[in-house]
Amino acid sequence: GKEVFAKSIHEASGRQGKFVALNCSAIPEHLLESELFGYVDGAFTGASKKGKIGMFEFADGGTLFLDEIGDMAIGMQSKLLRVLQDGVIYRLGSEKPIRTNTRIIAATNKNLRNAIKNNEFRDDLFYRLAVVQVELPPLRERKEDIKDLTNFFIAQVSHQEEITIKAVGAYRWDGNIRELKNVVQRMVVLSTEGIISADNIPEYITKDEKAYIDKKETSSYDLEDNVKELEIRLIKKAMELAKGNKAKAANILNIKRTTLYYKLNQYDIKD
C-alpha cells in the first residue's frame, strides 16, 4: 500500500533520520496538532508533566508520511502550510521556535482538486505538497502482481507462524493489497499439514470464483477481456501516430504519461 511505497522512497533517499507515519483521519482534530508539533508541560488539561516531542521533531532529518491528508481539517492545514513554508515548529504552550528538516510525503484516496473546489482543501497547501506526484494504480489494475504478492505474504506469514506451506490453489482476486494479506494470513493459519485447501479459503472468494468460471463458460462477451483488447489496440495505434513518442501518445490517449508507461509494460507492448 501507500505507506510501504512511501517507506521505500525514504530508504532510497539516503536521509539519515527516521521514517514516521501518521494517519490524519485516525486522530481527532484537537489532538492532531499535539501529535505533529508536540507540547510542553501545562499546555492543556491532561498533558504529561514531561511534555511530549512531536512527530516533526521525531522525524527530523528523515521523512514524515502523512496518510489521508485529504481528511485533515482546514484549520490544521493552515498550520501545516506555515511549517512547510518556514521550516519552523512551535510546541503547544511554547513560543520557542524549533527548526526542523523533515521531508513530507503525503497520500490520499480523495480527489484533492475537487476538494479545493468545494473549499475542503487549501489550494496553496496542495501546490506546496504536490511538487512531485506519484499515482499508485490499484491492485485490480495490475493483476499480474497478485501471484507475486500472494507468494510473498505466504512466505512472510509462514515464517512468523512457523508453518511450512507446500501447496496452494489458484483463485482470482479483486480486493486490495491489505485485504489480500489478511486473507493469506487466515489461510496459512488454518492450513493442515502444509497444504492450503478449499476449506481454508473464505467462502466469498470461492463463490466469486465459481460465478466467474460460469460466466466465462456461458458468455463470449467478457467485459474485462474486451476492454483489455481495446486498450492494446488503442495504445498501439496512438504509439504509431506519435511515431514512438510516449509523451505525444499519452496526449492522444488523454492519459498521464506514467499511466501509459504502466500500460506498455503491463501488455508488453514494445516501442
PDB file of N, CA, C and O in Angstrom, residues 55-124:
ATOM      1  N   MET A  55       5.838  14.712  16.111  1.00  0.00           N
ATOM      2  CA  MET A  55       6.331  13.856  15.030  1.00  0.00           C
ATOM      3  C   MET A  55       7.260  14.604  14.081  1.00  0.00           C
ATOM      4  O   MET A  55       8.129  13.997  13.457  1.00  0.00           O
ATOM      5  N   PHE A  56       7.087  15.914  13.969  1.00  0.00           N
ATOM      6  CA  PHE A  56       8.029  16.682  13.144  1.00  0.00           C
ATOM      7  C   PHE A  56       9.439  16.606  13.729  1.00  0.00           C
ATOM      8  O   PHE A  56      10.418  16.420  13.002  1.00  0.00           O
ATOM      9  N   GLU A  57       9.551  16.744  15.031  1.00  0.00           N
ATOM     10  CA  GLU A  57      10.859  16.639  15.676  1.00  0.00           C
ATOM     11  C   GLU A  57      11.389  15.211  15.616  1.00  0.00           C
ATOM     12  O   GLU A  57      12.586  14.984  15.394  1.00  0.00           O
ATOM     13  N   PHE A  58      10.499  14.252  15.816  1.00  0.00           N
ATOM     14  CA  PHE A  58      10.894  12.846  15.819  1.00  0.00           C
ATOM     15  C   PHE A  58      11.435  12.427  14.460  1.00  0.00           C
ATOM     16  O   PHE A  58      12.339  11.594  14.362  1.00  0.00           O
ATOM     17  N   ALA A  59      10.877  13.035  13.388  1.00  0.00           N
ATOM     18  CA  ALA A  59      11.299  12.686  12.022  1.00  0.00           C
ATOM     19  C   ALA A  59      12.343  13.656  11.476  1.00  0.00           C
ATOM     20  O   ALA A  59      12.654  13.619  10.281  1.00  0.00           O
ATOM     21  N   ASP A  60      12.909  14.512  12.326  1.00  0.00           N
ATOM     22  CA  ASP A  60      13.897  15.486  11.862  1.00  0.00           C
ATOM     23  C   ASP A  60      15.065  14.783  11.169  1.00  0.00           C
ATOM     24  O   ASP A  60      15.643  13.839  11.713  1.00  0.00           O
ATOM     25  N   GLY A  61      15.396  15.237   9.975  1.00  0.00           N
ATOM     26  CA  GLY A  61      16.448  14.596   9.192  1.00  0.00           C
ATOM     27  C   GLY A  61      15.959  13.367   8.444  1.00  0.00           C
ATOM     28  O   GLY A  61      16.717  12.746   7.699  1.00  0.00           O
ATOM     29  N   GLY A  62      14.685  13.025   8.634  1.00  0.00           N
ATOM     30  CA  GLY A  62      14.117  11.854   7.978  1.00  0.00           C
ATOM     31  C   GLY A  62      12.873  12.220   7.199  1.00  0.00           C
ATOM     32  O   GLY A  62      12.809  13.270   6.551  1.00  0.00           O
ATOM     33  N   THR A  63      11.850  11.350   7.285  1.00  0.00           N
ATOM     34  CA  THR A  63      10.637  11.515   6.484  1.00  0.00           C
ATOM     35  C   THR A  63       9.398  11.372   7.363  1.00  0.00           C
ATOM     36  O   THR A  63       9.305  10.438   8.155  1.00  0.00           O
ATOM     37  N   LEU A  64       8.452  12.286   7.202  1.00  0.00           N
ATOM     38  CA  LEU A  64       7.165  12.196   7.869  1.00  0.00           C
ATOM     39  C   LEU A  64       6.110  11.890   6.804  1.00  0.00           C
ATOM     40  O   LEU A  64       5.902  12.673   5.872  1.00  0.00           O
ATOM     41  N   PHE A  65       5.464  10.745   6.930  1.00  0.00           N
ATOM     42  CA  PHE A  65       4.442  10.323   5.972  1.00  0.00           C
ATOM     43  C   PHE A  65       3.064  10.646   6.529  1.00  0.00           C
ATOM     44  O   PHE A  65       2.662  10.109   7.568  1.00  0.00           O
ATOM     45  N   LEU A  66       2.356  11.538   5.865  1.00  0.00           N
ATOM     46  CA  LEU A  66       1.016  11.952   6.288  1.00  0.00           C
ATOM     47  C   LEU A  66      -0.005  11.264   5.387  1.00  0.00           C
ATOM     48  O   LEU A  66      -0.253  11.706   4.251  1.00  0.00           O
ATOM     49  N   ASP A  67      -0.573  10.172   5.888  1.00  0.00           N
ATOM     50  CA  ASP A  67      -1.564   9.430   5.110  1.00  0.00           C
ATOM     51  C   ASP A  67      -2.937  10.075   5.282  1.00  0.00           C
ATOM     52  O   ASP A  67      -3.233  10.668   6.317  1.00  0.00           O
ATOM     53  N   GLU A  68      -3.774   9.935   4.258  1.00  0.00           N
ATOM     54  CA  GLU A  68      -5.126  10.509   4.254  1.00  0.00           C
ATOM     55  C   GLU A  68      -5.090  12.010   4.550  1.00  0.00           C
ATOM     56  O   GLU A  68      -5.876  12.530   5.348  1.00  0.00           O
ATOM     57  N   ILE A  69      -4.192  12.713   3.867  1.00  0.00           N
ATOM     58  CA  ILE A  69      -4.047  14.155   4.067  1.00  0.00           C
ATOM     59  C   ILE A  69      -5.330  14.896   3.684  1.00  0.00           C
ATOM     60  O   ILE A  69      -5.626  15.975   4.207  1.00  0.00           O
ATOM     61  N   GLY A  70      -6.127  14.300   2.802  1.00  0.00           N
ATOM     62  CA  GLY A  70      -7.373  14.930   2.370  1.00  0.00           C
ATOM     63  C   GLY A  70      -8.408  15.043   3.465  1.00  0.00           C
ATOM     64  O   GLY A  70      -9.379  15.796   3.327  1.00  0.00           O
ATOM     65  N   ASP A  71      -8.225  14.293   4.564  1.00  0.00           N
ATOM     66  CA  ASP A  71      -9.167  14.337   5.679  1.00  0.00           C
ATOM     67  C   ASP A  71      -8.755  15.336   6.761  1.00  0.00           C
ATOM     68  O   ASP A  71      -9.440  15.465   7.773  1.00  0.00           O
ATOM     69  N   MET A  72      -7.634  16.032   6.555  1.00  0.00           N
ATOM     70  CA  MET A  72      -7.168  16.998   7.553  1.00  0.00           C
ATOM     71  C   MET A  72      -8.057  18.240   7.538  1.00  0.00           C
ATOM     72  O   MET A  72      -8.411  18.751   6.472  1.00  0.00           O
ATOM     73  N   ALA A  73      -8.434  18.713   8.721  1.00  0.00           N
ATOM     74  CA  ALA A  73      -9.304  19.888   8.842  1.00  0.00           C
ATOM     75  C   ALA A  73      -8.611  21.135   8.281  1.00  0.00           C
ATOM     76  O   ALA A  73      -7.382  21.245   8.318  1.00  0.00           O
ATOM     77  N   ILE A  74      -9.419  22.079   7.768  1.00  0.00           N
ATOM     78  CA  ILE A  74      -8.892  23.300   7.152  1.00  0.00           C
ATOM     79  C   ILE A  74      -7.985  24.066   8.110  1.00  0.00           C
ATOM     80  O   ILE A  74      -6.916  24.553   7.729  1.00  0.00           O
ATOM     81  N   GLY A  75      -8.386  24.184   9.380  1.00  0.00           N
ATOM     82  CA  GLY A  75      -7.569  24.915  10.352  1.00  0.00           C
ATOM     83  C   GLY A  75      -6.203  24.298  10.530  1.00  0.00           C
ATOM     84  O   GLY A  75      -5.190  25.014  10.622  1.00  0.00           O
ATOM     85  N   MET A  76      -6.148  22.980  10.568  1.00  0.00           N
ATOM     86  CA  MET A  76      -4.875  22.277  10.709  1.00  0.00           C
ATOM     87  C   MET A  76      -4.043  22.402   9.436  1.00  0.00           C
ATOM     88  O   MET A  76      -2.814  22.457   9.487  1.00  0.00           O
ATOM     89  N   GLN A  77      -4.719  22.470   8.298  1.00  0.00           N
ATOM     90  CA  GLN A  77      -3.997  22.643   7.031  1.00  0.00           C
ATOM     91  C   GLN A  77      -3.210  23.959   7.028  1.00  0.00           C
ATOM     92  O   GLN A  77      -2.084  24.021   6.532  1.00  0.00           O
ATOM     93  N   SER A  78      -3.799  25.010   7.594  1.00  0.00           N
ATOM     94  CA  SER A  78      -3.122  26.313   7.651  1.00  0.00           C
ATOM     95  C   SER A  78      -1.843  26.227   8.479  1.00  0.00           C
ATOM     96  O   SER A  78      -0.797  26.783   8.105  1.00  0.00           O
ATOM     97  N   LYS A  79      -1.898  25.517   9.598  1.00  0.00           N
ATOM     98  CA  LYS A  79      -0.727  25.376  10.466  1.00  0.00           C
ATOM     99  C   LYS A  79       0.351  24.532   9.794  1.00  0.00           C
ATOM    100  O   LYS A  79       1.544  24.816   9.923  1.00  0.00           O
ATOM    101  N   LEU A  80      -0.072  23.487   9.074  1.00  0.00           N
ATOM    102  CA  LEU A  80       0.890  22.653   8.357  1.00  0.00           C
ATOM    103  C   LEU A  80       1.573  23.450   7.253  1.00  0.00           C
ATOM    104  O   LEU A  80       2.785  23.342   7.050  1.00  0.00           O
ATOM    105  N   LEU A  81       0.790  24.269   6.551  1.00  0.00           N
ATOM    106  CA  LEU A  81       1.350  25.094   5.478  1.00  0.00           C
ATOM    107  C   LEU A  81       2.428  26.025   6.013  1.00  0.00           C
ATOM    108  O   LEU A  81       3.489  26.182   5.395  1.00  0.00           O
ATOM    109  N   ARG A  82       2.196  26.634   7.170  1.00  0.00           N
ATOM    110  CA  ARG A  82       3.174  27.550   7.751  1.00  0.00           C
ATOM    111  C   ARG A  82       4.480  26.823   8.066  1.00  0.00           C
ATOM    112  O   ARG A  82       5.575  27.348   7.825  1.00  0.00           O
ATOM    113  N   VAL A  83       4.389  25.602   8.559  1.00  0.00           N
ATOM    114  CA  VAL A  83       5.591  24.818   8.860  1.00  0.00           C
ATOM    115  C   VAL A  83       6.349  24.495   7.582  1.00  0.00           C
ATOM    116  O   VAL A  83       7.586  24.587   7.527  1.00  0.00           O
ATOM    117  N   LEU A  84       5.628  24.135   6.538  1.00  0.00           N
ATOM    118  CA  LEU A  84       6.280  23.792   5.268  1.00  0.00           C
ATOM    119  C   LEU A  84       6.960  25.015   4.661  1.00  0.00           C
ATOM    120  O   LEU A  84       7.996  24.895   4.001  1.00  0.00           O
ATOM    121  N   GLN A  85       6.393  26.181   4.873  1.00  0.00           N
ATOM    122  CA  GLN A  85       6.969  27.407   4.320  1.00  0.00           C
ATOM    123  C   GLN A  85       8.199  27.864   5.100  1.00  0.00           C
ATOM    124  O   GLN A  85       9.205  28.270   4.515  1.00  0.00           O
ATOM    125  N   ASP A  86       8.112  27.778   6.434  1.00  0.00           N
ATOM    126  CA  ASP A  86       9.155  28.352   7.286  1.00  0.00           C
ATOM    127  C   ASP A  86      10.158  27.329   7.807  1.00  0.00           C
ATOM    128  O   ASP A  86      11.264  27.706   8.226  1.00  0.00           O
ATOM    129  N   GLY A  87       9.775  26.052   7.835  1.00  0.00           N
ATOM    130  CA  GLY A  87      10.660  25.029   8.403  1.00  0.00           C
ATOM    131  C   GLY A  87      10.810  25.164   9.904  1.00  0.00           C
ATOM    132  O   GLY A  87      11.810  24.720  10.474  1.00  0.00           O
ATOM    133  N   VAL A  88       9.807  25.778  10.550  1.00  0.00           N
ATOM    134  CA  VAL A  88       9.859  26.021  11.990  1.00  0.00           C
ATOM    135  C   VAL A  88       8.561  25.539  12.625  1.00  0.00           C
ATOM    136  O   VAL A  88       7.473  25.775  12.093  1.00  0.00           O
ATOM    137  N   ILE A  89       8.691  24.853  13.772  1.00  0.00           N
ATOM    138  CA  ILE A  89       7.507  24.439  14.523  1.00  0.00           C
ATOM    139  C   ILE A  89       7.547  25.059  15.919  1.00  0.00           C
ATOM    140  O   ILE A  89       8.603  25.483  16.397  1.00  0.00           O
ATOM    141  N   TYR A  90       6.376  25.100  16.555  1.00  0.00           N
ATOM    142  CA  TYR A  90       6.261  25.544  17.946  1.00  0.00           C
ATOM    143  C   TYR A  90       5.474  24.475  18.698  1.00  0.00           C
ATOM    144  O   TYR A  90       4.367  24.121  18.292  1.00  0.00           O
ATOM    145  N   ARG A  91       6.063  23.963  19.766  1.00  0.00           N
ATOM    146  CA  ARG A  91       5.304  23.037  20.596  1.00  0.00           C
ATOM    147  C   ARG A  91       4.128  23.778  21.223  1.00  0.00           C
ATOM    148  O   ARG A  91       4.232  24.973  21.531  1.00  0.00           O
ATOM    149  N   LEU A  92       3.020  23.082  21.440  1.00  0.00           N
ATOM    150  CA  LEU A  92       1.867  23.693  22.086  1.00  0.00           C
ATOM    151  C   LEU A  92       2.259  24.210  23.470  1.00  0.00           C
ATOM    152  O   LEU A  92       2.915  23.507  24.235  1.00  0.00           O
ATOM    153  N   GLY A  93       1.891  25.452  23.747  1.00  0.00           N
ATOM    154  CA  GLY A  93       2.200  26.063  25.031  1.00  0.00           C
ATOM    155  C   GLY A  93       3.572  26.702  25.083  1.00  0.00           C
ATOM    156  O   GLY A  93       3.990  27.175  26.139  1.00  0.00           O
ATOM    157  N   SER A  94       4.283  26.731  23.934  1.00  0.00           N
ATOM    158  CA  SER A  94       5.630  27.312  23.924  1.00  0.00           C
ATOM    159  C   SER A  94       5.757  28.321  22.798  1.00  0.00           C
ATOM    160  O   SER A  94       5.127  28.180  21.740  1.00  0.00           O
ATOM    161  N   GLU A  95       6.564  29.349  23.026  1.00  0.00           N
ATOM    162  CA  GLU A  95       6.842  30.343  21.989  1.00  0.00           C
ATOM    163  C   GLU A  95       8.254  30.180  21.440  1.00  0.00           C
ATOM    164  O   GLU A  95       8.723  30.994  20.645  1.00  0.00           O
ATOM    165  N   LYS A  96       8.920  29.103  21.827  1.00  0.00           N
ATOM    166  CA  LYS A  96      10.280  28.851  21.366  1.00  0.00           C
ATOM    167  C   LYS A  96      10.252  28.147  20.013  1.00  0.00           C
ATOM    168  O   LYS A  96       9.705  27.053  19.886  1.00  0.00           O
ATOM    169  N   PRO A  97      10.842  28.763  18.978  1.00  0.00           N
ATOM    170  CA  PRO A  97      10.838  28.129  17.652  1.00  0.00           C
ATOM    171  C   PRO A  97      11.818  26.946  17.607  1.00  0.00           C
ATOM    172  O   PRO A  97      12.887  26.978  18.203  1.00  0.00           O
ATOM    173  N   ILE A  98      11.427  25.913  16.904  1.00  0.00           N
ATOM    174  CA  ILE A  98      12.277  24.730  16.718  1.00  0.00           C
ATOM    175  C   ILE A  98      12.394  24.481  15.225  1.00  0.00           C
ATOM    176  O   ILE A  98      11.386  24.237  14.546  1.00  0.00           O
ATOM    177  N   ARG A  99      13.611  24.578  14.697  1.00  0.00           N
ATOM    178  CA  ARG A  99      13.816  24.335  13.260  1.00  0.00           C
ATOM    179  C   ARG A  99      13.774  22.840  12.991  1.00  0.00           C
ATOM    180  O   ARG A  99      14.275  22.026  13.771  1.00  0.00           O
ATOM    181  N   THR A 100      13.183  22.481  11.871  1.00  0.00           N
ATOM    182  CA  THR A 100      13.065  21.072  11.512  1.00  0.00           C
ATOM    183  C   THR A 100      13.395  20.861  10.036  1.00  0.00           C
ATOM    184  O   THR A 100      13.022  21.675   9.181  1.00  0.00           O
ATOM    185  N   ASN A 101      14.120  19.807   9.761  1.00  0.00           N
ATOM    186  CA  ASN A 101      14.462  19.435   8.385  1.00  0.00           C
ATOM    187  C   ASN A 101      13.811  18.080   8.112  1.00  0.00           C
ATOM    188  O   ASN A 101      14.447  17.039   8.168  1.00  0.00           O
ATOM    189  N   THR A 102      12.521  18.121   7.861  1.00  0.00           N
ATOM    190  CA  THR A 102      11.741  16.900   7.697  1.00  0.00           C
ATOM    191  C   THR A 102      11.143  16.850   6.305  1.00  0.00           C
ATOM    192  O   THR A 102      10.481  17.799   5.876  1.00  0.00           O
ATOM    193  N   ARG A 103      11.376  15.759   5.611  1.00  0.00           N
ATOM    194  CA  ARG A 103      10.736  15.585   4.299  1.00  0.00           C
ATOM    195  C   ARG A 103       9.312  15.100   4.507  1.00  0.00           C
ATOM    196  O   ARG A 103       9.057  14.207   5.304  1.00  0.00           O
ATOM    197  N   ILE A 104       8.372  15.708   3.776  1.00  0.00           N
ATOM    198  CA  ILE A 104       6.976  15.322   3.880  1.00  0.00           C
ATOM    199  C   ILE A 104       6.572  14.515   2.649  1.00  0.00           C
ATOM    200  O   ILE A 104       6.801  14.938   1.511  1.00  0.00           O
ATOM    201  N   ILE A 105       5.985  13.352   2.891  1.00  0.00           N
ATOM    202  CA  ILE A 105       5.310  12.598   1.836  1.00  0.00           C
ATOM    203  C   ILE A 105       3.846  12.494   2.268  1.00  0.00           C
ATOM    204  O   ILE A 105       3.558  12.043   3.374  1.00  0.00           O
ATOM    205  N   ALA A 106       2.949  12.957   1.427  1.00  0.00           N
ATOM    206  CA  ALA A 106       1.523  12.931   1.759  1.00  0.00           C
ATOM    207  C   ALA A 106       0.784  12.031   0.776  1.00  0.00           C
ATOM    208  O   ALA A 106       1.182  11.904  -0.386  1.00  0.00           O
ATOM    209  N   ALA A 107      -0.284  11.405   1.252  1.00  0.00           N
ATOM    210  CA  ALA A 107      -1.053  10.499   0.400  1.00  0.00           C
ATOM    211  C   ALA A 107      -2.541  10.658   0.687  1.00  0.00           C
ATOM    212  O   ALA A 107      -2.940  11.057   1.787  1.00  0.00           O
ATOM    213  N   THR A 108      -3.348  10.362  -0.317  1.00  0.00           N
ATOM    214  CA  THR A 108      -4.799  10.443  -0.135  1.00  0.00           C
ATOM    215  C   THR A 108      -5.489   9.597  -1.188  1.00  0.00           C
ATOM    216  O   THR A 108      -4.942   9.363  -2.278  1.00  0.00           O
ATOM    217  N   ASN A 109      -6.695   9.141  -0.850  1.00  0.00           N
ATOM    218  CA  ASN A 109      -7.550   8.467  -1.831  1.00  0.00           C
ATOM    219  C   ASN A 109      -8.543   9.448  -2.456  1.00  0.00           C
ATOM    220  O   ASN A 109      -9.266   9.087  -3.383  1.00  0.00           O
ATOM    221  N   LYS A 110      -8.566  10.675  -1.927  1.00  0.00           N
ATOM    222  CA  LYS A 110      -9.522  11.670  -2.412  1.00  0.00           C
ATOM    223  C   LYS A 110      -8.989  12.417  -3.627  1.00  0.00           C
ATOM    224  O   LYS A 110      -7.776  12.505  -3.841  1.00  0.00           O
ATOM    225  N   ASN A 111      -9.912  12.973  -4.404  1.00  0.00           N
ATOM    226  CA  ASN A 111      -9.555  13.877  -5.496  1.00  0.00           C
ATOM    227  C   ASN A 111      -9.401  15.271  -4.897  1.00  0.00           C
ATOM    228  O   ASN A 111     -10.393  15.947  -4.610  1.00  0.00           O
ATOM    229  N   LEU A 112      -8.154  15.689  -4.677  1.00  0.00           N
ATOM    230  CA  LEU A 112      -7.922  16.954  -3.979  1.00  0.00           C
ATOM    231  C   LEU A 112      -8.321  18.164  -4.815  1.00  0.00           C
ATOM    232  O   LEU A 112      -8.665  19.212  -4.259  1.00  0.00           O
ATOM    233  N   ARG A 113      -8.310  18.048  -6.119  1.00  0.00           N
ATOM    234  CA  ARG A 113      -8.738  19.183  -6.954  1.00  0.00           C
ATOM    235  C   ARG A 113     -10.236  19.444  -6.756  1.00  0.00           C
ATOM    236  O   ARG A 113     -10.671  20.601  -6.715  1.00  0.00           O
ATOM    237  N   ASN A 114     -11.004  18.365  -6.618  1.00  0.00           N
ATOM    238  CA  ASN A 114     -12.431  18.547  -6.311  1.00  0.00           C
ATOM    239  C   ASN A 114     -12.617  19.098  -4.904  1.00  0.00           C
ATOM    240  O   ASN A 114     -13.503  19.928  -4.667  1.00  0.00           O
ATOM    241  N   ALA A 115     -11.766  18.630  -3.968  1.00  0.00           N
ATOM    242  CA  ALA A 115     -11.840  19.124  -2.593  1.00  0.00           C
ATOM    243  C   ALA A 115     -11.530  20.621  -2.532  1.00  0.00           C
ATOM    244  O   ALA A 115     -12.132  21.361  -1.743  1.00  0.00           O
ATOM    245  N   ILE A 116     -10.604  21.080  -3.377  1.00  0.00           N
ATOM    246  CA  ILE A 116     -10.270  22.511  -3.437  1.00  0.00           C
ATOM    247  C   ILE A 116     -11.481  23.311  -3.936  1.00  0.00           C
ATOM    248  O   ILE A 116     -11.823  24.358  -3.382  1.00  0.00           O
ATOM    249  N   LYS A 117     -12.154  22.789  -4.965  1.00  0.00           N
ATOM    250  CA  LYS A 117     -13.343  23.473  -5.499  1.00  0.00           C
ATOM    251  C   LYS A 117     -14.446  23.565  -4.450  1.00  0.00           C
ATOM    252  O   LYS A 117     -15.203  24.528  -4.424  1.00  0.00           O
ATOM    253  N   ASN A 118     -14.514  22.551  -3.584  1.00  0.00           N
ATOM    254  CA  ASN A 118     -15.552  22.519  -2.552  1.00  0.00           C
ATOM    255  C   ASN A 118     -15.104  23.193  -1.254  1.00  0.00           C
ATOM    256  O   ASN A 118     -15.776  23.073  -0.225  1.00  0.00           O
ATOM    257  N   ASN A 119     -13.944  23.883  -1.318  1.00  0.00           N
ATOM    258  CA  ASN A 119     -13.392  24.585  -0.147  1.00  0.00           C
ATOM    259  C   ASN A 119     -13.114  23.635   1.022  1.00  0.00           C
ATOM    260  O   ASN A 119     -13.232  24.011   2.196  1.00  0.00           O
ATOM    261  N   GLU A 120     -12.731  22.400   0.703  1.00  0.00           N
ATOM    262  CA  GLU A 120     -12.397  21.413   1.721  1.00  0.00           C
ATOM    263  C   GLU A 120     -10.889  21.231   1.857  1.00  0.00           C
ATOM    264  O   GLU A 120     -10.419  20.587   2.796  1.00  0.00           O
ATOM    265  N   PHE A 121     -10.144  21.780   0.892  1.00  0.00           N
ATOM    266  CA  PHE A 121      -8.676  21.656   0.935  1.00  0.00           C
ATOM    267  C   PHE A 121      -8.073  22.927   0.373  1.00  0.00           C
ATOM    268  O   PHE A 121      -8.536  23.461  -0.636  1.00  0.00           O
ATOM    269  N   ARG A 122      -7.014  23.400   1.033  1.00  0.00           N
ATOM    270  CA  ARG A 122      -6.366  24.648   0.626  1.00  0.00           C
ATOM    271  C   ARG A 122      -5.554  24.430  -0.650  1.00  0.00           C
ATOM    272  O   ARG A 122      -4.741  23.496  -0.734  1.00  0.00           O
ATOM    273  N   ASP A 123      -5.767  25.317  -1.627  1.00  0.00           N
ATOM    274  CA  ASP A 123      -5.016  25.165  -2.873  1.00  0.00           C
ATOM    275  C   ASP A 123      -3.535  25.458  -2.680  1.00  0.00           C
ATOM    276  O   ASP A 123      -2.681  24.821  -3.307  1.00  0.00           O
ATOM    277  N   ASP A 124      -3.192  26.422  -1.767  1.00  0.00           N
ATOM    278  CA  ASP A 124      -1.783  26.730  -1.552  1.00  0.00           C
ATOM    279  C   ASP A 124      -1.058  25.556  -0.884  1.00  0.00           C
ATOM    280  O   ASP A 124       0.119  25.287  -1.172  1.00  0.00           O
TER     281      ASP A 124
END
